[in-house]
Amino acid sequence: MKNPINYRLKALAIGMGALSATLSVDAIARDHKPGQSDQVPTSATEWFKAGQSAVLLNKSDLPKLRKAKNVILFVGDGMGVSTVTASRILEGQLQGRDGEYNRLGFEKFSNLALSVTASANQQTSDSAPTATAMVTGIKTNDGAISVDQDIDRMEPSADITAAHSVKTILERAEERGMSTGVVTTARFTHATPAVNYAHISNRDWEADSNLPANASVKDIARQLLEFPYGNGLEVAIGGGRSYFIPNNQPDPEYPSQKGRRKDGRDLTLEWLSKYNNSEYVWNKDQFDAIDPKKTEHLLGLFERSHMRYEADRKDDAAGEPSLADMTEKAIQILQKNKKGYYLMVEAGRIDHAHHAGNAYRALTDAIALSDAVKKARAITNDKDTLILVTADHSHVFTIAGYPSRGNPILGKTAVDGVELTDSLGLPYTTLSYANGPGWTGGAQRKEFNPANEGTVTATYAGNALRPNLTAIDTTNPNYLQEATVPMGSETHAGEEVAIYADGPGAYLVRGTLEQNAIYHVMADALGWH
Protein backbone atom coordinates (compact mmCIF):
# COMPACT_ATOMS: atom_id res chain seq x y z
CA MET A 1 0.00 0.00 0.00
CA LYS A 2 1.34 3.41 -0.92
CA ASN A 3 2.07 5.86 1.83
CA PRO A 4 -0.35 8.81 1.74
CA ILE A 5 1.14 12.16 0.72
CA ASN A 6 0.48 14.85 3.26
CA TYR A 7 1.69 18.38 2.93
CA ARG A 8 0.16 21.77 3.30
CA LEU A 9 -0.12 24.35 0.55
CA LYS A 10 1.69 27.53 1.43
CA ALA A 11 0.01 30.89 1.16
CA LEU A 12 1.14 32.58 -2.01
CA ALA A 13 2.92 35.92 -1.75
CA ILE A 14 3.70 37.52 -5.05
CA GLY A 15 3.25 41.28 -5.29
CA MET A 16 1.78 42.92 -8.31
CA GLY A 17 4.34 45.73 -8.60
CA ALA A 18 2.75 48.91 -9.80
CA LEU A 19 -0.86 47.70 -9.71
CA SER A 20 -3.12 50.16 -7.95
CA ALA A 21 -4.16 47.44 -5.51
CA THR A 22 -1.09 45.48 -4.47
CA LEU A 23 -1.63 41.84 -3.54
CA SER A 24 -0.45 40.87 -0.08
CA VAL A 25 0.17 37.49 1.53
CA ASP A 26 -2.98 37.85 3.61
CA ALA A 27 -5.09 38.93 0.65
CA ILE A 28 -4.09 35.85 -1.32
CA ALA A 29 -4.43 33.40 1.53
CA ARG A 30 -7.73 34.70 2.93
CA ASP A 31 -10.61 32.37 2.03
CA HIS A 32 -8.37 30.71 -0.53
CA LYS A 33 -9.95 27.76 -2.32
CA PRO A 34 -7.89 26.24 -5.15
CA GLY A 35 -9.52 25.93 -8.53
CA GLN A 36 -11.48 28.10 -10.96
CA SER A 37 -14.63 29.67 -9.59
CA ASP A 38 -17.74 30.44 -11.63
CA GLN A 39 -17.21 34.16 -11.10
CA VAL A 40 -15.45 35.82 -14.05
CA PRO A 41 -12.55 38.03 -12.84
CA THR A 42 -13.16 41.73 -13.40
CA SER A 43 -9.82 43.22 -12.37
CA ALA A 44 -6.12 42.53 -12.58
CA THR A 45 -6.06 41.45 -8.94
CA GLU A 46 -8.82 38.91 -9.51
CA TRP A 47 -7.16 37.55 -12.66
CA PHE A 48 -3.88 37.15 -10.77
CA LYS A 49 -5.54 35.29 -7.87
CA ALA A 50 -7.53 33.08 -10.26
CA GLY A 51 -4.33 32.06 -12.05
CA GLN A 52 -2.67 31.17 -8.76
CA SER A 53 -5.69 29.12 -7.75
CA ALA A 54 -5.53 27.09 -10.95
CA VAL A 55 -1.87 26.25 -10.31
CA LEU A 56 -2.57 25.30 -6.70
CA LEU A 57 -5.33 22.97 -7.83
CA ASN A 58 -2.97 21.15 -10.17
CA LYS A 59 -0.35 20.65 -7.46
CA SER A 60 -2.72 19.85 -4.60
CA ASP A 61 -2.61 16.07 -5.15
CA LEU A 62 1.10 15.80 -5.90
CA PRO A 63 4.21 15.79 -3.73
CA LYS A 64 6.55 18.73 -3.64
CA LEU A 65 8.92 18.13 -6.53
CA ARG A 66 12.21 19.61 -7.69
CA LYS A 67 12.20 23.34 -8.47
CA ALA A 68 13.51 24.86 -11.68
CA LYS A 69 16.62 26.99 -11.85
CA ASN A 70 15.85 28.17 -15.38
CA VAL A 71 12.69 28.71 -17.44
CA ILE A 72 12.44 28.91 -21.24
CA LEU A 73 9.09 29.97 -22.70
CA PHE A 74 8.70 29.24 -26.42
CA VAL A 75 5.82 31.04 -28.15
CA GLY A 76 4.73 30.05 -31.62
CA ASP A 77 2.79 33.18 -32.54
CA GLY A 78 -0.47 31.98 -34.08
CA MET A 79 0.51 28.30 -33.75
CA GLY A 80 -2.88 26.70 -33.23
CA VAL A 81 -3.42 22.94 -33.05
CA SER A 82 -4.17 22.68 -36.79
CA THR A 83 -0.84 24.43 -37.49
CA VAL A 84 1.00 21.95 -35.27
CA THR A 85 -0.67 19.01 -37.04
CA ALA A 86 0.03 20.28 -40.54
CA SER A 87 3.63 21.20 -39.62
CA ARG A 88 4.20 17.75 -38.18
CA ILE A 89 2.98 16.15 -41.41
CA LEU A 90 4.95 18.52 -43.65
CA GLU A 91 8.19 17.99 -41.73
CA GLY A 92 7.85 14.22 -42.05
CA GLN A 93 7.02 14.41 -45.74
CA LEU A 94 9.93 16.75 -46.46
CA GLN A 95 12.19 14.20 -44.80
CA GLY A 96 10.71 11.31 -46.77
CA ARG A 97 9.00 9.80 -43.74
CA ASP A 98 5.43 9.14 -42.64
CA GLY A 99 4.23 12.64 -41.82
CA GLU A 100 1.22 11.55 -39.82
CA TYR A 101 3.44 9.43 -37.52
CA ASN A 102 6.03 12.18 -37.22
CA ARG A 103 6.20 14.34 -34.10
CA LEU A 104 7.64 17.82 -33.69
CA GLY A 105 10.26 18.19 -30.96
CA PHE A 106 7.93 19.66 -28.35
CA GLU A 107 5.17 17.10 -29.02
CA LYS A 108 7.35 14.58 -27.19
CA PHE A 109 7.23 16.59 -23.96
CA SER A 110 5.88 14.95 -20.83
CA ASN A 111 2.92 17.21 -20.09
CA LEU A 112 0.16 18.82 -22.11
CA ALA A 113 -2.71 21.22 -21.41
CA LEU A 114 -5.07 23.55 -23.23
CA SER A 115 -4.82 27.33 -22.89
CA VAL A 116 -7.93 29.54 -23.05
CA THR A 117 -6.85 32.56 -25.10
CA ALA A 118 -9.83 34.91 -24.64
CA SER A 119 -8.64 38.23 -23.22
CA ALA A 120 -10.37 40.54 -20.73
CA ASN A 121 -12.39 42.14 -23.52
CA GLN A 122 -12.04 39.87 -26.57
CA GLN A 123 -13.53 36.52 -27.49
CA THR A 124 -10.83 36.20 -30.15
CA SER A 125 -7.68 37.98 -29.04
CA ASP A 126 -4.70 39.73 -30.52
CA SER A 127 -1.11 39.05 -29.46
CA ALA A 128 -0.72 41.91 -26.96
CA PRO A 129 -3.16 40.73 -24.26
CA THR A 130 -2.43 37.05 -24.81
CA ALA A 131 1.33 37.51 -24.45
CA THR A 132 0.75 39.85 -21.50
CA ALA A 133 -1.28 37.12 -19.80
CA MET A 134 1.60 34.66 -20.07
CA VAL A 135 4.24 36.93 -18.56
CA THR A 136 2.25 38.89 -15.95
CA GLY A 137 -0.34 36.42 -14.64
CA ILE A 138 -3.34 38.65 -15.47
CA LYS A 139 -5.65 39.16 -18.44
CA THR A 140 -6.00 42.52 -20.11
CA ASN A 141 -7.49 44.23 -23.17
CA ASP A 142 -6.62 44.19 -26.85
CA GLY A 143 -3.50 46.16 -27.73
CA ALA A 144 -2.28 46.39 -24.13
CA ILE A 145 1.38 45.70 -23.31
CA SER A 146 1.78 44.60 -19.64
CA VAL A 147 -0.80 47.02 -18.29
CA ASP A 148 -4.13 46.13 -16.70
CA GLN A 149 -7.58 46.17 -18.27
CA ASP A 150 -8.61 49.48 -16.69
CA ILE A 151 -6.30 51.66 -18.78
CA ASP A 152 -7.52 53.45 -21.90
CA ARG A 153 -6.19 52.09 -25.21
CA MET A 154 -4.81 55.52 -26.18
CA GLU A 155 -3.49 56.59 -22.77
CA PRO A 156 -0.57 59.00 -23.40
CA SER A 157 0.41 59.74 -19.79
CA ALA A 158 3.52 58.12 -18.33
CA ASP A 159 2.20 58.51 -14.77
CA ILE A 160 -1.16 56.91 -15.52
CA THR A 161 0.53 54.12 -17.47
CA ALA A 162 2.83 53.43 -14.52
CA ALA A 163 -0.17 53.23 -12.18
CA HIS A 164 -1.71 50.53 -14.38
CA SER A 165 1.51 48.62 -15.13
CA VAL A 166 1.91 44.99 -14.07
CA LYS A 167 5.33 43.59 -13.28
CA THR A 168 6.46 40.82 -15.65
CA ILE A 169 8.21 37.55 -14.94
CA LEU A 170 11.31 38.92 -16.70
CA GLU A 171 11.36 41.97 -14.43
CA ARG A 172 10.92 39.79 -11.34
CA ALA A 173 13.74 37.54 -12.53
CA GLU A 174 16.03 40.57 -12.90
CA GLU A 175 15.11 41.69 -9.38
CA ARG A 176 16.27 38.29 -8.12
CA GLY A 177 19.63 38.53 -9.85
CA MET A 178 18.78 36.09 -12.63
CA SER A 179 19.82 36.60 -16.24
CA THR A 180 17.10 37.31 -18.79
CA GLY A 181 16.64 37.30 -22.53
CA VAL A 182 14.15 37.55 -25.37
CA VAL A 183 14.61 36.10 -28.87
CA THR A 184 12.16 36.67 -31.72
CA THR A 185 11.91 36.53 -35.49
CA ALA A 186 9.53 39.52 -35.40
CA ARG A 187 10.46 43.10 -34.58
CA PHE A 188 11.87 43.23 -31.08
CA THR A 189 9.34 45.99 -30.36
CA HIS A 190 6.44 43.84 -31.57
CA ALA A 191 3.72 42.78 -29.11
CA THR A 192 4.96 39.38 -27.91
CA PRO A 193 8.60 40.28 -27.19
CA ALA A 194 7.63 43.75 -25.91
CA VAL A 195 5.41 42.46 -23.09
CA ASN A 196 8.51 41.23 -21.27
CA TYR A 197 10.16 44.63 -20.78
CA ALA A 198 7.71 47.38 -21.74
CA HIS A 199 4.49 48.85 -20.32
CA ILE A 200 2.27 50.81 -22.69
CA SER A 201 -1.42 51.04 -23.54
CA ASN A 202 -0.98 50.75 -27.32
CA ARG A 203 1.16 48.07 -28.93
CA ASP A 204 1.66 50.25 -32.02
CA TRP A 205 3.78 52.84 -30.18
CA GLU A 206 7.02 51.08 -31.03
CA ALA A 207 9.13 54.20 -31.73
CA ASP A 208 8.72 57.83 -30.66
CA SER A 209 7.54 58.67 -34.19
CA ASN A 210 4.50 56.44 -33.51
CA LEU A 211 3.50 58.27 -30.30
CA PRO A 212 0.72 60.87 -30.20
CA ALA A 213 1.93 64.48 -29.91
CA ASN A 214 0.82 64.83 -26.28
CA ALA A 215 2.39 61.60 -25.06
CA SER A 216 4.74 61.54 -22.07
CA VAL A 217 4.89 57.73 -22.02
CA LYS A 218 8.10 56.26 -23.45
CA ASP A 219 7.95 54.33 -26.71
CA ILE A 220 8.61 50.59 -26.62
CA ALA A 221 12.15 50.67 -28.06
CA ARG A 222 13.20 53.34 -25.59
CA GLN A 223 11.83 51.29 -22.70
CA LEU A 224 14.28 48.51 -23.55
CA LEU A 225 17.21 50.90 -23.17
CA GLU A 226 15.82 52.51 -20.03
CA PHE A 227 14.87 49.21 -18.40
CA PRO A 228 15.02 49.82 -14.62
CA TYR A 229 15.29 46.31 -13.14
CA GLY A 230 18.43 44.42 -12.17
CA ASN A 231 21.26 44.88 -14.62
CA GLY A 232 19.06 44.82 -17.73
CA LEU A 233 18.37 42.15 -20.33
CA GLU A 234 21.41 40.07 -21.17
CA VAL A 235 20.01 39.01 -24.56
CA ALA A 236 17.76 40.97 -26.93
CA ILE A 237 17.68 39.46 -30.43
CA GLY A 238 15.26 39.89 -33.32
CA GLY A 239 14.28 42.38 -36.02
CA GLY A 240 13.05 45.96 -35.94
CA ARG A 241 16.34 47.83 -36.39
CA SER A 242 14.64 50.94 -37.79
CA TYR A 243 12.86 51.57 -34.48
CA PHE A 244 16.22 51.94 -32.73
CA ILE A 245 18.05 54.37 -35.04
CA PRO A 246 17.42 58.04 -36.00
CA ASN A 247 15.37 59.06 -39.00
CA ASN A 248 18.39 60.81 -40.52
CA GLN A 249 20.69 57.79 -40.27
CA PRO A 250 21.00 55.31 -43.16
CA ASP A 251 20.33 51.67 -42.38
CA PRO A 252 23.56 49.59 -42.47
CA GLU A 253 21.98 46.94 -44.69
CA TYR A 254 19.72 49.16 -46.81
CA PRO A 255 21.55 52.52 -47.15
CA SER A 256 18.73 54.15 -49.10
CA GLN A 257 16.42 53.74 -46.10
CA LYS A 258 16.70 55.46 -42.74
CA GLY A 259 15.60 54.87 -39.17
CA ARG A 260 12.28 55.84 -37.58
CA ARG A 261 13.35 57.73 -34.46
CA LYS A 262 12.69 61.48 -34.53
CA ASP A 263 14.42 62.12 -31.16
CA GLY A 264 17.84 61.71 -32.77
CA ARG A 265 18.82 58.86 -30.45
CA ASP A 266 20.74 55.84 -31.70
CA LEU A 267 19.66 53.22 -29.21
CA THR A 268 22.11 50.67 -30.60
CA LEU A 269 25.03 52.89 -29.56
CA GLU A 270 23.38 53.57 -26.22
CA TRP A 271 23.22 49.81 -25.63
CA LEU A 272 26.99 49.59 -26.07
CA SER A 273 27.66 52.51 -23.76
CA LYS A 274 25.20 51.40 -21.09
CA TYR A 275 26.47 47.86 -20.53
CA ASN A 276 29.95 46.50 -19.92
CA ASN A 277 31.12 43.68 -22.19
CA SER A 278 28.21 44.39 -24.53
CA GLU A 279 27.83 43.77 -28.25
CA TYR A 280 25.50 44.95 -31.01
CA VAL A 281 25.22 42.93 -34.23
CA TRP A 282 23.05 43.23 -37.34
CA ASN A 283 24.23 40.41 -39.64
CA LYS A 284 25.04 36.74 -39.38
CA ASP A 285 28.84 37.04 -39.59
CA GLN A 286 28.85 39.43 -36.64
CA PHE A 287 26.45 37.15 -34.77
CA ASP A 288 28.59 34.06 -35.40
CA ALA A 289 31.66 35.91 -34.11
CA ILE A 290 30.08 36.60 -30.71
CA ASP A 291 31.86 34.75 -27.91
CA PRO A 292 29.21 33.84 -25.29
CA LYS A 293 31.88 33.50 -22.61
CA LYS A 294 32.99 37.12 -23.02
CA THR A 295 29.68 38.78 -23.91
CA GLU A 296 27.45 39.89 -21.04
CA HIS A 297 24.81 41.85 -22.99
CA LEU A 298 23.93 41.12 -26.62
CA LEU A 299 21.65 43.20 -28.84
CA GLY A 300 20.99 41.75 -32.29
CA LEU A 301 18.72 43.44 -34.83
CA PHE A 302 18.86 41.62 -38.16
CA GLU A 303 16.24 43.47 -40.22
CA ARG A 304 14.68 46.91 -40.45
CA SER A 305 11.33 45.31 -39.64
CA HIS A 306 10.59 41.62 -39.12
CA MET A 307 13.23 39.01 -39.88
CA ARG A 308 12.86 36.87 -43.00
CA TYR A 309 10.63 33.84 -43.08
CA GLU A 310 12.60 30.64 -42.62
CA ALA A 311 11.83 29.77 -46.25
CA ASP A 312 13.40 33.05 -47.43
CA ARG A 313 16.27 33.36 -44.94
CA LYS A 314 18.81 32.10 -47.49
CA ASP A 315 17.96 35.07 -49.73
CA ASP A 316 19.18 37.67 -47.22
CA ALA A 317 22.44 39.11 -48.55
CA ALA A 318 23.67 40.09 -45.07
CA GLY A 319 22.64 36.76 -43.64
CA GLU A 320 20.35 36.00 -40.73
CA PRO A 321 20.80 33.37 -38.03
CA SER A 322 18.11 30.74 -37.66
CA LEU A 323 15.79 30.65 -34.68
CA ALA A 324 17.74 27.62 -33.42
CA ASP A 325 21.03 29.53 -33.79
CA MET A 326 19.68 32.50 -31.84
CA THR A 327 18.25 30.23 -29.14
CA GLU A 328 21.55 28.42 -28.71
CA LYS A 329 23.57 31.65 -28.44
CA ALA A 330 21.09 33.10 -25.97
CA ILE A 331 21.28 30.07 -23.69
CA GLN A 332 25.08 30.05 -23.85
CA ILE A 333 25.15 33.65 -22.63
CA LEU A 334 22.43 33.27 -20.00
CA GLN A 335 23.56 29.99 -18.47
CA LYS A 336 26.69 31.59 -17.03
CA ASN A 337 24.59 32.98 -14.20
CA LYS A 338 24.55 30.59 -11.23
CA LYS A 339 21.24 32.09 -10.09
CA GLY A 340 19.53 30.91 -13.27
CA TYR A 341 17.75 32.62 -16.14
CA TYR A 342 14.45 33.36 -17.86
CA LEU A 343 14.28 33.28 -21.67
CA MET A 344 11.38 33.83 -24.07
CA VAL A 345 11.80 32.60 -27.65
CA GLU A 346 9.15 33.64 -30.18
CA ALA A 347 8.59 32.27 -33.67
CA GLY A 348 6.78 35.44 -34.61
CA ARG A 349 6.33 34.92 -38.31
CA ILE A 350 4.06 31.87 -38.14
CA ASP A 351 1.39 34.45 -37.45
CA HIS A 352 2.37 36.73 -40.33
CA ALA A 353 2.32 33.94 -42.90
CA HIS A 354 -1.14 32.88 -41.77
CA HIS A 355 -2.36 36.47 -42.04
CA ALA A 356 -1.04 36.41 -45.61
CA GLY A 357 -2.90 33.16 -46.30
CA ASN A 358 0.36 31.36 -47.08
CA ALA A 359 0.42 27.98 -45.36
CA TYR A 360 3.87 26.96 -46.60
CA ARG A 361 5.69 29.77 -44.79
CA ALA A 362 3.57 29.39 -41.65
CA LEU A 363 4.34 25.68 -41.45
CA THR A 364 8.05 25.95 -42.21
CA ASP A 365 8.41 28.63 -39.53
CA ALA A 366 6.65 26.29 -37.09
CA ILE A 367 9.14 23.57 -38.02
CA ALA A 368 11.93 26.08 -37.34
CA LEU A 369 10.45 26.60 -33.88
CA SER A 370 10.54 22.84 -33.32
CA ASP A 371 14.22 22.84 -34.29
CA ALA A 372 14.88 25.62 -31.77
CA VAL A 373 13.11 23.66 -29.03
CA LYS A 374 15.18 20.58 -29.86
CA LYS A 375 18.35 22.64 -29.62
CA ALA A 376 17.31 24.09 -26.27
CA ARG A 377 16.48 20.70 -24.82
CA ALA A 378 19.76 19.25 -26.10
CA ILE A 379 21.95 21.89 -24.40
CA THR A 380 20.02 22.20 -21.13
CA ASN A 381 19.30 19.82 -18.28
CA ASP A 382 15.73 18.63 -17.81
CA LYS A 383 16.44 18.38 -14.08
CA ASP A 384 16.84 22.16 -13.64
CA THR A 385 15.27 23.77 -16.73
CA LEU A 386 11.53 24.03 -17.34
CA ILE A 387 10.67 24.42 -21.02
CA LEU A 388 7.18 25.50 -22.04
CA VAL A 389 5.98 25.63 -25.65
CA THR A 390 2.68 27.29 -26.47
CA ALA A 391 0.93 29.83 -28.70
CA ASP A 392 -0.64 33.16 -27.95
CA HIS A 393 -3.65 32.40 -30.17
CA SER A 394 -4.75 30.32 -33.13
CA HIS A 395 -5.73 31.11 -36.74
CA VAL A 396 -8.70 30.20 -38.95
CA PHE A 397 -6.57 27.54 -40.64
CA THR A 398 -8.19 24.20 -41.45
CA ILE A 399 -7.27 20.66 -42.51
CA ALA A 400 -10.23 19.14 -44.33
CA GLY A 401 -11.50 16.63 -46.87
CA TYR A 402 -10.65 12.93 -46.80
CA PRO A 403 -7.14 12.60 -48.24
CA SER A 404 -5.31 9.31 -47.99
CA ARG A 405 -2.54 8.93 -45.45
CA GLY A 406 0.64 10.24 -47.06
CA ASN A 407 -1.15 12.58 -49.46
CA PRO A 408 0.96 15.79 -49.76
CA ILE A 409 -0.33 18.07 -47.00
CA LEU A 410 0.11 21.11 -49.27
CA GLY A 411 -1.45 19.32 -52.21
CA LYS A 412 -4.93 18.76 -53.56
CA THR A 413 -7.11 16.32 -51.65
CA ALA A 414 -6.79 12.85 -53.16
CA VAL A 415 -7.54 9.24 -52.29
CA ASP A 416 -5.04 6.72 -53.62
CA GLY A 417 -3.75 9.35 -56.02
CA VAL A 418 -7.16 10.23 -57.45
CA GLU A 419 -8.14 13.86 -56.80
CA LEU A 420 -11.46 14.46 -55.11
CA THR A 421 -13.79 17.17 -56.38
CA ASP A 422 -16.34 19.53 -54.86
CA SER A 423 -20.00 19.99 -55.84
CA LEU A 424 -18.86 22.00 -58.86
CA GLY A 425 -16.65 19.15 -60.06
CA LEU A 426 -13.47 21.07 -59.17
CA PRO A 427 -10.45 19.82 -57.17
CA TYR A 428 -9.68 21.40 -53.80
CA THR A 429 -6.80 21.50 -51.35
CA THR A 430 -6.55 19.85 -47.95
CA LEU A 431 -5.49 23.14 -46.35
CA SER A 432 -7.61 26.29 -46.46
CA TYR A 433 -8.65 29.33 -44.46
CA ALA A 434 -12.05 30.47 -43.21
CA ASN A 435 -11.17 33.99 -44.33
CA GLY A 436 -8.29 35.95 -45.80
CA PRO A 437 -6.62 37.17 -49.00
CA GLY A 438 -6.76 33.72 -50.60
CA TRP A 439 -10.40 34.24 -51.55
CA THR A 440 -10.34 33.73 -55.28
CA GLY A 441 -13.36 35.73 -56.40
CA GLY A 442 -14.05 33.26 -59.16
CA ALA A 443 -11.70 32.95 -62.12
CA GLN A 444 -8.52 34.20 -60.52
CA ARG A 445 -5.74 32.92 -58.32
CA LYS A 446 -3.54 34.77 -55.84
CA GLU A 447 0.04 33.98 -54.90
CA PHE A 448 2.46 35.25 -52.27
CA ASN A 449 5.12 37.66 -53.51
CA PRO A 450 8.32 37.23 -51.43
CA ALA A 451 9.78 40.46 -52.81
CA ASN A 452 7.38 42.68 -50.90
CA GLU A 453 5.44 40.15 -48.82
CA GLY A 454 2.31 41.09 -50.72
CA THR A 455 0.13 39.21 -53.17
CA VAL A 456 -0.05 38.99 -56.94
CA THR A 457 -3.13 37.93 -58.87
CA ALA A 458 -3.17 35.72 -61.95
CA THR A 459 -6.34 35.56 -64.07
CA TYR A 460 -7.12 32.39 -65.99
CA ALA A 461 -10.08 30.38 -67.21
CA GLY A 462 -12.09 28.92 -64.36
CA ASN A 463 -15.50 28.49 -62.84
CA ALA A 464 -17.38 31.63 -61.86
CA LEU A 465 -17.61 30.36 -58.28
CA ARG A 466 -14.17 28.81 -57.82
CA PRO A 467 -10.99 28.57 -59.90
CA ASN A 468 -10.04 25.30 -61.50
CA LEU A 469 -6.92 24.09 -59.69
CA THR A 470 -6.35 21.05 -61.89
CA ALA A 471 -3.21 22.46 -63.52
CA ILE A 472 -2.07 24.48 -60.48
CA ASP A 473 0.81 23.32 -58.28
CA THR A 474 -0.60 24.03 -54.83
CA THR A 475 2.62 22.81 -53.20
CA ASN A 476 4.44 25.85 -54.59
CA PRO A 477 5.75 27.89 -51.64
CA ASN A 478 4.00 31.01 -52.97
CA TYR A 479 0.57 29.45 -53.35
CA LEU A 480 -2.13 31.11 -51.24
CA GLN A 481 -4.64 28.61 -49.92
CA GLU A 482 -8.24 29.45 -50.74
CA ALA A 483 -10.29 31.40 -48.21
CA THR A 484 -14.07 31.29 -47.78
CA VAL A 485 -14.56 34.94 -46.77
CA PRO A 486 -12.63 37.66 -48.62
CA MET A 487 -10.46 39.77 -46.32
CA GLY A 488 -7.26 41.71 -46.84
CA SER A 489 -5.66 39.84 -43.95
CA GLU A 490 -6.68 36.49 -42.48
CA THR A 491 -7.76 36.66 -38.84
CA HIS A 492 -6.95 34.98 -35.57
CA ALA A 493 -9.19 32.22 -34.23
CA GLY A 494 -10.66 31.87 -30.76
CA GLU A 495 -10.25 28.22 -29.84
CA GLU A 496 -7.82 26.96 -27.22
CA VAL A 497 -4.16 26.40 -28.02
CA ALA A 498 -1.88 23.74 -26.57
CA ILE A 499 0.76 24.09 -23.85
CA TYR A 500 3.61 21.56 -23.93
CA ALA A 501 5.86 21.26 -20.87
CA ASP A 502 9.00 19.41 -19.89
CA GLY A 503 11.27 19.70 -16.86
CA PRO A 504 10.73 20.79 -13.24
CA GLY A 505 7.19 22.07 -12.75
CA ALA A 506 5.89 20.47 -15.95
CA TYR A 507 3.40 18.45 -13.89
CA LEU A 508 1.43 21.68 -13.30
CA VAL A 509 0.53 21.76 -17.00
CA ARG A 510 -2.60 19.64 -17.32
CA GLY A 511 -6.27 20.13 -18.01
CA THR A 512 -7.70 23.36 -19.40
CA LEU A 513 -6.02 26.49 -18.03
CA GLU A 514 -6.71 30.15 -18.50
CA GLN A 515 -3.75 31.61 -20.38
CA ASN A 516 -2.61 33.76 -17.46
CA ALA A 517 -1.99 30.58 -15.44
CA ILE A 518 1.16 30.06 -17.54
CA TYR A 519 2.87 32.83 -15.56
CA HIS A 520 1.94 31.11 -12.30
CA VAL A 521 3.27 27.77 -13.57
CA MET A 522 6.63 29.41 -14.26
CA ALA A 523 6.65 31.30 -10.95
CA ASP A 524 5.79 28.17 -8.98
CA ALA A 525 8.40 26.11 -10.81
CA LEU A 526 11.02 28.71 -9.87
CA GLY A 527 9.96 28.51 -6.23
CA TRP A 528 8.48 31.99 -6.10
CA HIS A 529 5.16 30.80 -4.64
PDB file of C-alpha atoms in Angstrom, residues 1 61 64 119 124 280 401 408-409 445 485:
ATOM      1  CA  MET A   1       0.000   0.000   0.000  1.00  0.00           C
ATOM      2  CA  ASP A  61      -2.615  16.066  -5.151  1.00  0.00           C
ATOM      3  CA  LYS A  64       6.549  18.730  -3.645  1.00  0.00           C
ATOM      4  CA  SER A 119      -8.645  38.232 -23.216  1.00  0.00           C
ATOM      5  CA  THR A 124     -10.833  36.199 -30.153  1.00  0.00           C
ATOM      6  CA  TYR A 280      25.504  44.953 -31.007  1.00  0.00           C
ATOM      7  CA  GLY A 401     -11.495  16.626 -46.868  1.00  0.00           C
ATOM      8  CA  PRO A 408       0.955  15.792 -49.755  1.00  0.00           C
ATOM      9  CA  ILE A 409      -0.328  18.074 -46.999  1.00  0.00           C
ATOM     10  CA  ARG A 445      -5.742  32.915 -58.321  1.00  0.00           C
ATOM     11  CA  VAL A 485     -14.557  34.938 -46.770  1.00  0.00           C
TER      12      VAL A 485
END
